[in-house]
mmCIF file of C-alpha atoms in Angstrom:
data_model
loop_
_atom_site.group_PDB
_atom_site.id
_atom_site.type_symbol
_atom_site.label_atom_id
_atom_site.label_comp_id
_atom_site.label_asym_id
_atom_site.label_seq_id
_atom_site.Cartn_x
_atom_site.Cartn_y
_atom_site.Cartn_z
ATOM 1 C CA GLN A 1 -15.619 -151.136 -96.918
ATOM 2 C CA GLY A 2 -11.744 -152.060 -95.676
ATOM 3 C CA LYS A 3 -11.541 -154.406 -98.374
ATOM 4 C CA PRO A 4 -8.701 -154.546 -101.050
ATOM 5 C CA ALA A 5 -9.802 -153.354 -104.750
ATOM 6 C CA GLU A 6 -10.068 -156.170 -107.048
ATOM 7 C CA ALA A 7 -10.161 -156.584 -110.433
ATOM 8 C CA LYS A 8 -10.627 -159.281 -113.041
ATOM 9 C CA VAL A 9 -9.117 -159.429 -116.759
ATOM 10 C CA VAL A 10 -11.836 -159.838 -119.186
ATOM 11 C CA GLU A 11 -9.802 -159.479 -122.218
ATOM 12 C CA ILE A 12 -6.112 -159.141 -123.385
ATOM 13 C CA LEU A 13 -5.910 -156.804 -126.305
ATOM 14 C CA GLY A 14 -2.435 -157.875 -127.000
ATOM 15 C CA ARG A 15 1.206 -157.078 -126.536
ATOM 16 C CA LEU A 16 2.152 -153.118 -125.860
ATOM 17 C CA GLY A 17 3.709 -151.946 -129.488
ATOM 18 C CA GLU A 18 2.232 -154.547 -131.771
ATOM 19 C CA PRO A 19 0.584 -153.054 -134.636
ATOM 20 C CA GLY A 20 -3.192 -152.549 -133.763
ATOM 21 C CA VAL A 21 -3.363 -152.843 -130.242
ATOM 22 C CA ASP A 22 -3.148 -149.102 -129.802
ATOM 23 C CA VAL A 23 -6.387 -148.811 -132.311
ATOM 24 C CA LEU A 24 -8.146 -151.782 -129.976
ATOM 25 C CA SER A 25 -7.049 -149.610 -126.722
ATOM 26 C CA VAL A 26 -8.939 -146.683 -128.364
ATOM 27 C CA MET A 27 -12.009 -148.697 -128.810
ATOM 28 C CA ALA A 28 -11.856 -150.175 -125.361
ATOM 29 C CA ALA A 29 -11.634 -146.967 -123.877
ATOM 30 C CA HIS A 30 -14.431 -145.124 -125.852
ATOM 31 C CA GLN A 31 -16.573 -148.720 -125.377
ATOM 32 C CA LEU A 32 -16.751 -148.788 -129.231
ATOM 33 C CA PRO A 33 -18.572 -151.882 -130.385
ATOM 34 C CA ARG A 34 -16.592 -154.418 -132.245
ATOM 35 C CA ASP A 35 -19.370 -157.133 -133.368
ATOM 36 C CA PHE A 36 -23.122 -156.292 -134.120
ATOM 37 C CA PRO A 37 -25.613 -158.190 -131.635
ATOM 38 C CA PRO A 38 -27.079 -161.274 -133.022
ATOM 39 C CA ALA A 39 -30.331 -159.978 -133.454
ATOM 40 C CA ALA A 40 -29.022 -157.008 -135.679
ATOM 41 C CA ALA A 41 -26.792 -159.325 -137.677
ATOM 42 C CA GLN A 42 -29.353 -161.771 -138.582
ATOM 43 C CA ALA A 43 -31.905 -159.157 -139.907
ATOM 44 C CA ALA A 44 -29.383 -157.954 -141.788
ATOM 45 C CA GLU A 45 -28.917 -161.619 -143.382
ATOM 46 C CA ARG A 46 -32.413 -161.709 -144.045
ATOM 47 C CA ILE A 47 -32.225 -158.478 -146.150
ATOM 48 C CA PRO A 48 -31.782 -159.429 -149.971
ATOM 49 C CA ALA A 49 -28.409 -158.454 -151.642
ATOM 50 C CA VAL A 50 -30.596 -157.197 -155.072
ATOM 51 C CA ILE A 51 -33.783 -155.121 -155.638
ATOM 52 C CA MET A 52 -36.848 -157.064 -155.985
ATOM 53 C CA SER A 53 -39.181 -155.819 -159.156
ATOM 54 C CA ASP A 54 -41.895 -155.197 -156.744
ATOM 55 C CA GLU A 55 -39.805 -152.642 -154.701
ATOM 56 C CA LEU A 56 -39.688 -150.018 -157.428
ATOM 57 C CA THR A 57 -43.381 -149.323 -156.910
ATOM 58 C CA GLY A 58 -44.218 -145.517 -156.546
ATOM 59 C CA ARG A 59 -40.136 -144.733 -157.121
ATOM 60 C CA ARG A 60 -39.259 -142.699 -160.104
ATOM 61 C CA ASP A 61 -37.031 -144.122 -162.465
ATOM 62 C CA LEU A 62 -33.785 -142.381 -162.678
ATOM 63 C CA ARG A 63 -31.542 -145.208 -163.869
ATOM 64 C CA SER A 64 -31.037 -143.435 -167.358
ATOM 65 C CA LEU A 65 -29.344 -140.300 -165.806
ATOM 66 C CA ALA A 66 -25.367 -139.860 -165.940
ATOM 67 C CA THR A 67 -25.380 -140.385 -162.264
ATOM 68 C CA VAL A 68 -22.318 -140.286 -160.652
ATOM 69 C CA THR A 69 -20.394 -140.738 -157.097
ATOM 70 C CA ILE A 70 -17.453 -138.568 -155.927
ATOM 71 C CA ASP A 71 -15.764 -139.751 -152.984
ATOM 72 C CA SER A 72 -12.235 -140.826 -151.660
ATOM 73 C CA GLU A 73 -10.265 -143.865 -153.533
ATOM 74 C CA ASP A 74 -10.580 -145.890 -150.508
ATOM 75 C CA ALA A 75 -14.286 -145.246 -149.601
ATOM 76 C CA LYS A 76 -16.524 -148.350 -149.510
ATOM 77 C CA ASP A 77 -19.645 -147.131 -148.017
ATOM 78 C CA LEU A 78 -20.881 -144.757 -150.978
ATOM 79 C CA ASP A 79 -24.396 -143.206 -149.739
ATOM 80 C CA ASP A 80 -24.919 -140.193 -151.749
ATOM 81 C CA ALA A 81 -24.779 -139.576 -155.752
ATOM 82 C CA VAL A 82 -25.097 -136.546 -157.959
ATOM 83 C CA HIS A 83 -26.482 -135.332 -161.230
ATOM 84 C CA VAL A 84 -26.104 -131.837 -162.899
ATOM 85 C CA GLU A 85 -27.779 -130.530 -166.255
ATOM 86 C CA ARG A 86 -28.119 -127.411 -167.659
ATOM 87 C CA ILE A 87 -31.652 -126.014 -168.589
ATOM 88 C CA GLY A 88 -31.334 -123.466 -171.031
ATOM 89 C CA THR A 89 -28.720 -120.734 -170.267
ATOM 90 C CA ASP A 90 -29.588 -119.369 -166.726
ATOM 91 C CA LEU A 91 -30.684 -122.583 -164.834
ATOM 92 C CA PHE A 92 -29.135 -125.991 -163.811
ATOM 93 C CA ARG A 93 -30.974 -129.071 -162.226
ATOM 94 C CA LEU A 94 -29.371 -130.752 -159.510
ATOM 95 C CA GLY A 95 -30.311 -134.050 -158.440
ATOM 96 C CA VAL A 96 -28.818 -135.320 -155.202
ATOM 97 C CA HIS A 97 -29.786 -139.153 -154.509
ATOM 98 C CA ILE A 98 -29.255 -140.455 -150.963
ATOM 99 C CA ALA A 99 -29.383 -144.451 -150.350
ATOM 100 C CA ASP A 100 -32.923 -145.072 -148.911
ATOM 101 C CA VAL A 101 -31.578 -146.708 -145.789
ATOM 102 C CA SER A 102 -35.174 -146.450 -144.208
ATOM 103 C CA HIS A 103 -36.487 -148.881 -147.107
ATOM 104 C CA TYR A 104 -34.604 -151.655 -145.226
ATOM 105 C CA VAL A 105 -34.121 -150.219 -141.447
ATOM 106 C CA LYS A 106 -37.784 -150.156 -140.385
ATOM 107 C CA GLU A 107 -38.355 -148.064 -136.737
ATOM 108 C CA ASN A 108 -37.824 -149.738 -133.684
ATOM 109 C CA SER A 109 -36.294 -153.098 -135.566
ATOM 110 C CA PRO A 110 -33.191 -154.661 -134.201
ATOM 111 C CA LEU A 111 -31.015 -152.695 -136.855
ATOM 112 C CA ASP A 112 -32.719 -149.425 -135.913
ATOM 113 C CA GLN A 113 -32.075 -149.710 -132.194
ATOM 114 C CA GLU A 114 -28.333 -150.705 -132.603
ATOM 115 C CA ALA A 115 -28.167 -148.178 -135.291
ATOM 116 C CA ARG A 116 -29.628 -145.281 -132.448
ATOM 117 C CA LEU A 117 -27.077 -147.025 -129.987
ATOM 118 C CA ARG A 118 -24.075 -146.244 -132.392
ATOM 119 C CA GLY A 119 -25.333 -142.916 -133.500
ATOM 120 C CA THR A 120 -23.037 -142.854 -136.481
ATOM 121 C CA SER A 121 -20.381 -144.575 -138.162
ATOM 122 C CA VAL A 122 -16.438 -144.307 -136.794
ATOM 123 C CA TYR A 123 -13.553 -143.704 -138.621
ATOM 124 C CA LEU A 124 -10.438 -144.922 -137.041
ATOM 125 C CA VAL A 125 -6.957 -144.783 -138.498
ATOM 126 C CA ASP A 126 -7.072 -148.340 -139.943
ATOM 127 C CA ARG A 127 -10.517 -149.218 -139.928
ATOM 128 C CA VAL A 128 -14.301 -147.987 -139.604
ATOM 129 C CA ILE A 129 -16.864 -149.037 -137.245
ATOM 130 C CA PRO A 130 -20.226 -149.063 -139.448
ATOM 131 C CA MET A 131 -23.381 -147.865 -138.187
ATOM 132 C CA LEU A 132 -25.141 -150.603 -140.034
ATOM 133 C CA PRO A 133 -23.878 -154.255 -140.860
ATOM 134 C CA HIS A 134 -21.764 -154.261 -143.900
ATOM 135 C CA ARG A 135 -24.152 -156.078 -145.954
ATOM 136 C CA LEU A 136 -26.188 -152.707 -145.745
ATOM 137 C CA SER A 137 -23.732 -150.415 -145.456
ATOM 138 C CA ASN A 138 -21.266 -151.591 -148.376
ATOM 139 C CA GLY A 139 -23.843 -153.389 -150.144
ATOM 140 C CA ILE A 140 -27.608 -152.699 -150.917
ATOM 141 C CA CYS A 141 -27.402 -149.236 -149.258
ATOM 142 C CA SER A 142 -23.974 -148.471 -151.141
ATOM 143 C CA LEU A 143 -24.718 -146.710 -154.268
ATOM 144 C CA ASN A 144 -22.310 -148.869 -156.285
ATOM 145 C CA GLN A 145 -21.359 -148.114 -159.815
ATOM 146 C CA GLY A 146 -23.764 -150.061 -162.095
ATOM 147 C CA GLU A 147 -26.056 -151.702 -159.664
ATOM 148 C CA ASP A 148 -29.797 -150.433 -159.017
ATOM 149 C CA ARG A 149 -30.138 -149.058 -155.967
ATOM 150 C CA LEU A 150 -33.033 -147.449 -154.072
ATOM 151 C CA THR A 151 -32.693 -143.713 -153.068
ATOM 152 C CA LEU A 152 -34.625 -140.497 -151.829
ATOM 153 C CA SER A 153 -33.950 -137.937 -154.526
ATOM 154 C CA ALA A 154 -34.073 -133.928 -154.081
ATOM 155 C CA SER A 155 -34.091 -132.537 -157.666
ATOM 156 C CA MET A 156 -33.853 -128.600 -157.726
ATOM 157 C CA GLU A 157 -33.629 -126.211 -160.205
ATOM 158 C CA ILE A 158 -30.955 -123.181 -159.291
ATOM 159 C CA ASP A 159 -30.025 -120.037 -161.119
ATOM 160 C CA ARG A 160 -26.677 -118.683 -162.050
ATOM 161 C CA SER A 161 -26.856 -116.884 -158.473
ATOM 162 C CA GLY A 162 -27.540 -119.882 -156.515
ATOM 163 C CA ARG A 163 -30.811 -119.507 -155.472
ATOM 164 C CA ILE A 164 -32.933 -122.394 -155.639
ATOM 165 C CA ILE A 165 -36.034 -121.772 -157.716
ATOM 166 C CA ARG A 166 -38.231 -124.968 -157.329
ATOM 167 C CA TYR A 167 -37.682 -128.286 -156.199
ATOM 168 C CA GLU A 168 -39.018 -131.859 -155.941
ATOM 169 C CA ILE A 169 -38.278 -134.523 -153.210
ATOM 170 C CA PHE A 170 -39.377 -138.162 -154.314
ATOM 171 C CA PRO A 171 -38.578 -142.068 -154.007
ATOM 172 C CA SER A 172 -36.399 -143.045 -156.565
ATOM 173 C CA VAL A 173 -34.302 -145.917 -158.164
ATOM 174 C CA ILE A 174 -30.895 -145.005 -159.562
ATOM 175 C CA ARG A 175 -28.061 -146.845 -161.401
ATOM 176 C CA VAL A 176 -24.832 -144.987 -160.724
ATOM 177 C CA ARG A 177 -23.119 -144.314 -163.980
ATOM 178 C CA THR A 178 -19.445 -144.026 -162.963
ATOM 179 C CA ARG A 179 -17.894 -143.721 -159.764
ATOM 180 C CA LEU A 180 -15.318 -141.012 -159.634
ATOM 181 C CA SER A 181 -12.679 -139.769 -156.955
ATOM 182 C CA TYR A 182 -11.919 -136.617 -155.685
ATOM 183 C CA THR A 183 -8.460 -137.130 -157.293
ATOM 184 C CA VAL A 184 -9.581 -137.744 -160.687
ATOM 185 C CA VAL A 185 -12.292 -134.654 -160.388
ATOM 186 C CA ARG A 186 -9.674 -132.339 -159.337
ATOM 187 C CA ARG A 187 -7.098 -133.464 -161.902
ATOM 188 C CA ILE A 188 -10.053 -133.151 -164.719
ATOM 189 C CA LEU A 189 -11.226 -129.695 -163.415
ATOM 190 C CA ALA A 190 -8.234 -127.994 -161.557
ATOM 191 C CA GLU A 191 -5.412 -129.385 -163.573
ATOM 192 C CA GLN A 192 -6.852 -129.764 -166.938
ATOM 193 C CA ASP A 193 -5.348 -133.577 -167.353
ATOM 194 C CA LEU A 194 -5.921 -134.151 -171.012
ATOM 195 C CA THR A 195 -5.709 -138.050 -170.653
ATOM 196 C CA LEU A 196 -8.514 -137.831 -167.775
ATOM 197 C CA ARG A 197 -10.532 -135.698 -169.971
ATOM 198 C CA GLU A 198 -10.281 -137.665 -172.923
ATOM 199 C CA GLN A 199 -10.938 -140.927 -170.617
ATOM 200 C CA TYR A 200 -14.148 -139.310 -169.107
ATOM 201 C CA ALA A 201 -15.105 -137.323 -172.062
ATOM 202 C CA PRO A 202 -18.763 -137.807 -171.843
ATOM 203 C CA LEU A 203 -18.828 -136.936 -168.097
ATOM 204 C CA VAL A 204 -16.474 -133.678 -168.576
ATOM 205 C CA PRO A 205 -19.220 -131.291 -169.620
ATOM 206 C CA MET A 206 -21.334 -132.257 -166.433
ATOM 207 C CA LEU A 207 -18.353 -131.934 -164.154
ATOM 208 C CA GLU A 208 -17.591 -128.366 -165.489
ATOM 209 C CA ALA A 209 -21.305 -127.413 -164.793
ATOM 210 C CA MET A 210 -20.902 -128.929 -161.394
ATOM 211 C CA GLU A 211 -17.816 -126.517 -160.876
ATOM 212 C CA GLN A 212 -19.692 -123.516 -161.818
ATOM 213 C CA LEU A 213 -22.931 -124.542 -159.738
ATOM 214 C CA ALA A 214 -20.787 -125.205 -156.743
ATOM 215 C CA ASP A 215 -19.165 -121.786 -157.082
ATOM 216 C CA ALA A 216 -22.632 -120.106 -157.319
ATOM 217 C CA LEU A 217 -23.759 -121.698 -154.277
ATOM 218 C CA ARG A 218 -20.890 -121.001 -152.376
ATOM 219 C CA GLN A 219 -20.957 -117.357 -153.208
ATOM 220 C CA LYS A 220 -24.382 -117.346 -151.992
ATOM 221 C CA ARG A 221 -23.507 -118.821 -148.666
ATOM 222 C CA THR A 222 -20.746 -116.458 -148.459
ATOM 223 C CA ARG A 223 -22.955 -113.255 -149.325
ATOM 224 C CA ARG A 224 -25.527 -114.772 -146.381
ATOM 225 C CA GLY A 225 -22.425 -114.683 -143.907
ATOM 226 C CA ALA A 226 -21.408 -118.456 -143.802
ATOM 227 C CA ILE A 227 -17.968 -119.404 -142.134
ATOM 228 C CA ASP A 228 -15.791 -121.786 -144.013
ATOM 229 C CA PHE A 229 -14.141 -124.192 -141.663
ATOM 230 C CA ASP A 230 -11.460 -125.108 -144.111
ATOM 231 C CA LEU A 231 -9.368 -126.926 -141.107
ATOM 232 C CA PRO A 232 -6.396 -129.324 -142.007
ATOM 233 C CA GLU A 233 -7.216 -132.588 -142.025
ATOM 234 C CA LEU A 234 -4.517 -135.767 -141.907
ATOM 235 C CA LYS A 235 -4.361 -139.078 -143.148
ATOM 236 C CA VAL A 236 -2.322 -141.714 -141.516
ATOM 237 C CA LEU A 237 -0.320 -143.976 -144.032
ATOM 238 C CA LEU A 238 0.157 -147.788 -142.904
ATOM 239 C CA ASP A 239 2.108 -150.557 -144.253
ATOM 240 C CA GLU A 240 0.444 -154.176 -144.725
ATOM 241 C CA GLN A 241 1.263 -154.681 -141.130
ATOM 242 C CA GLY A 242 -0.382 -151.761 -139.625
ATOM 243 C CA ARG A 243 2.661 -150.002 -138.891
ATOM 244 C CA THR A 244 2.767 -146.054 -139.322
ATOM 245 C CA ILE A 245 5.167 -145.086 -142.438
ATOM 246 C CA GLY A 246 3.713 -141.500 -142.804
ATOM 247 C CA ILE A 247 1.228 -138.922 -142.378
ATOM 248 C CA ASP A 248 -0.448 -137.030 -145.443
ATOM 249 C CA LYS A 249 -2.047 -133.735 -145.124
ATOM 250 C CA ARG A 250 -5.607 -134.034 -147.146
ATOM 251 C CA ILE A 251 -5.953 -131.245 -149.476
ATOM 252 C CA ARG A 252 -9.352 -129.572 -149.896
ATOM 253 C CA THR A 253 -10.045 -129.315 -153.531
ATOM 254 C CA VAL A 254 -12.797 -128.088 -156.120
ATOM 255 C CA ALA A 255 -14.071 -132.076 -156.340
ATOM 256 C CA GLU A 256 -14.489 -131.664 -152.392
ATOM 257 C CA SER A 257 -16.265 -128.271 -152.352
ATOM 258 C CA ILE A 258 -18.650 -129.379 -155.062
ATOM 259 C CA ILE A 259 -20.005 -132.389 -152.852
ATOM 260 C CA GLU A 260 -19.897 -130.054 -149.892
ATOM 261 C CA GLU A 261 -22.207 -127.580 -151.635
ATOM 262 C CA PHE A 262 -24.339 -129.947 -153.484
ATOM 263 C CA MET A 263 -25.094 -131.818 -149.834
ATOM 264 C CA LEU A 264 -25.669 -128.460 -148.313
ATOM 265 C CA ALA A 265 -28.147 -127.436 -150.799
ATOM 266 C CA ALA A 266 -29.999 -130.553 -150.241
ATOM 267 C CA ASN A 267 -30.038 -130.262 -146.825
ATOM 268 C CA GLU A 268 -31.454 -126.922 -146.770
ATOM 269 C CA THR A 269 -33.771 -127.790 -149.323
ATOM 270 C CA VAL A 270 -35.230 -130.282 -147.097
ATOM 271 C CA ALA A 271 -35.186 -128.475 -144.016
ATOM 272 C CA GLU A 272 -37.274 -125.781 -145.666
ATOM 273 C CA HIS A 273 -39.544 -128.333 -147.133
ATOM 274 C CA MET A 274 -40.154 -129.799 -143.712
ATOM 275 C CA ASP A 275 -40.513 -126.423 -141.664
ATOM 276 C CA LYS A 276 -43.182 -125.277 -144.149
ATOM 277 C CA ARG A 277 -45.035 -128.280 -143.237
ATOM 278 C CA GLU A 278 -44.516 -127.872 -139.768
ATOM 279 C CA ILE A 279 -43.048 -131.525 -139.531
#
């Protein structure tokens, strides 16, 4: 009381106008973390970078399936993979496979406590602040092409009206056959790009089945009264020095719709499963 206010400089982010300083100031203003505390970082380093044979016990082996990831070209943490096959003329089997993070992050461990504090990964214009250390988010918990990964799978049989007839939920091990991008899938399906259709010929029938199934699921949601929040999304383009050189509008196409519909179907199936068992 009566004393002049005092402040102490604890960190200098850089000079005003320097590339990247604006992002650092946003991080500081929202108290976003830049590093993991030592206990969490050390726990991540102790996690093996490859799967051990004894970790496969009790898991269904799905490594022979033509499982794919579909994401943006610059994505590094691939946490979901999908597979679709036709069953006769009237049914589809949809497999949604999610990285089994809980196998590595145990409840109340340093990694779990830090992840709970962060709540989510944060995507900034030039970087991602991950919820888990890169050794997990971009490594053993990322469904990278050609590498064995532990997953939790929802396998759903769905009819042509989008109705889920039966389902199973189980721990599994997968090996992603091909990493696809939204752009490649859009060009194969919407633009009928002959060069890409030839390059990915073994996958084209499955991608066409995915498009049909996603359309059936979307129509079912529309009949139920779902609202489609198709809001514009922008991507800031940076040069090598981190300076803004342009802004692109992201276009939501059939490729994004496929993944959205499949993830919604899996989430609803798991929620219904838990509700029936009063979990």
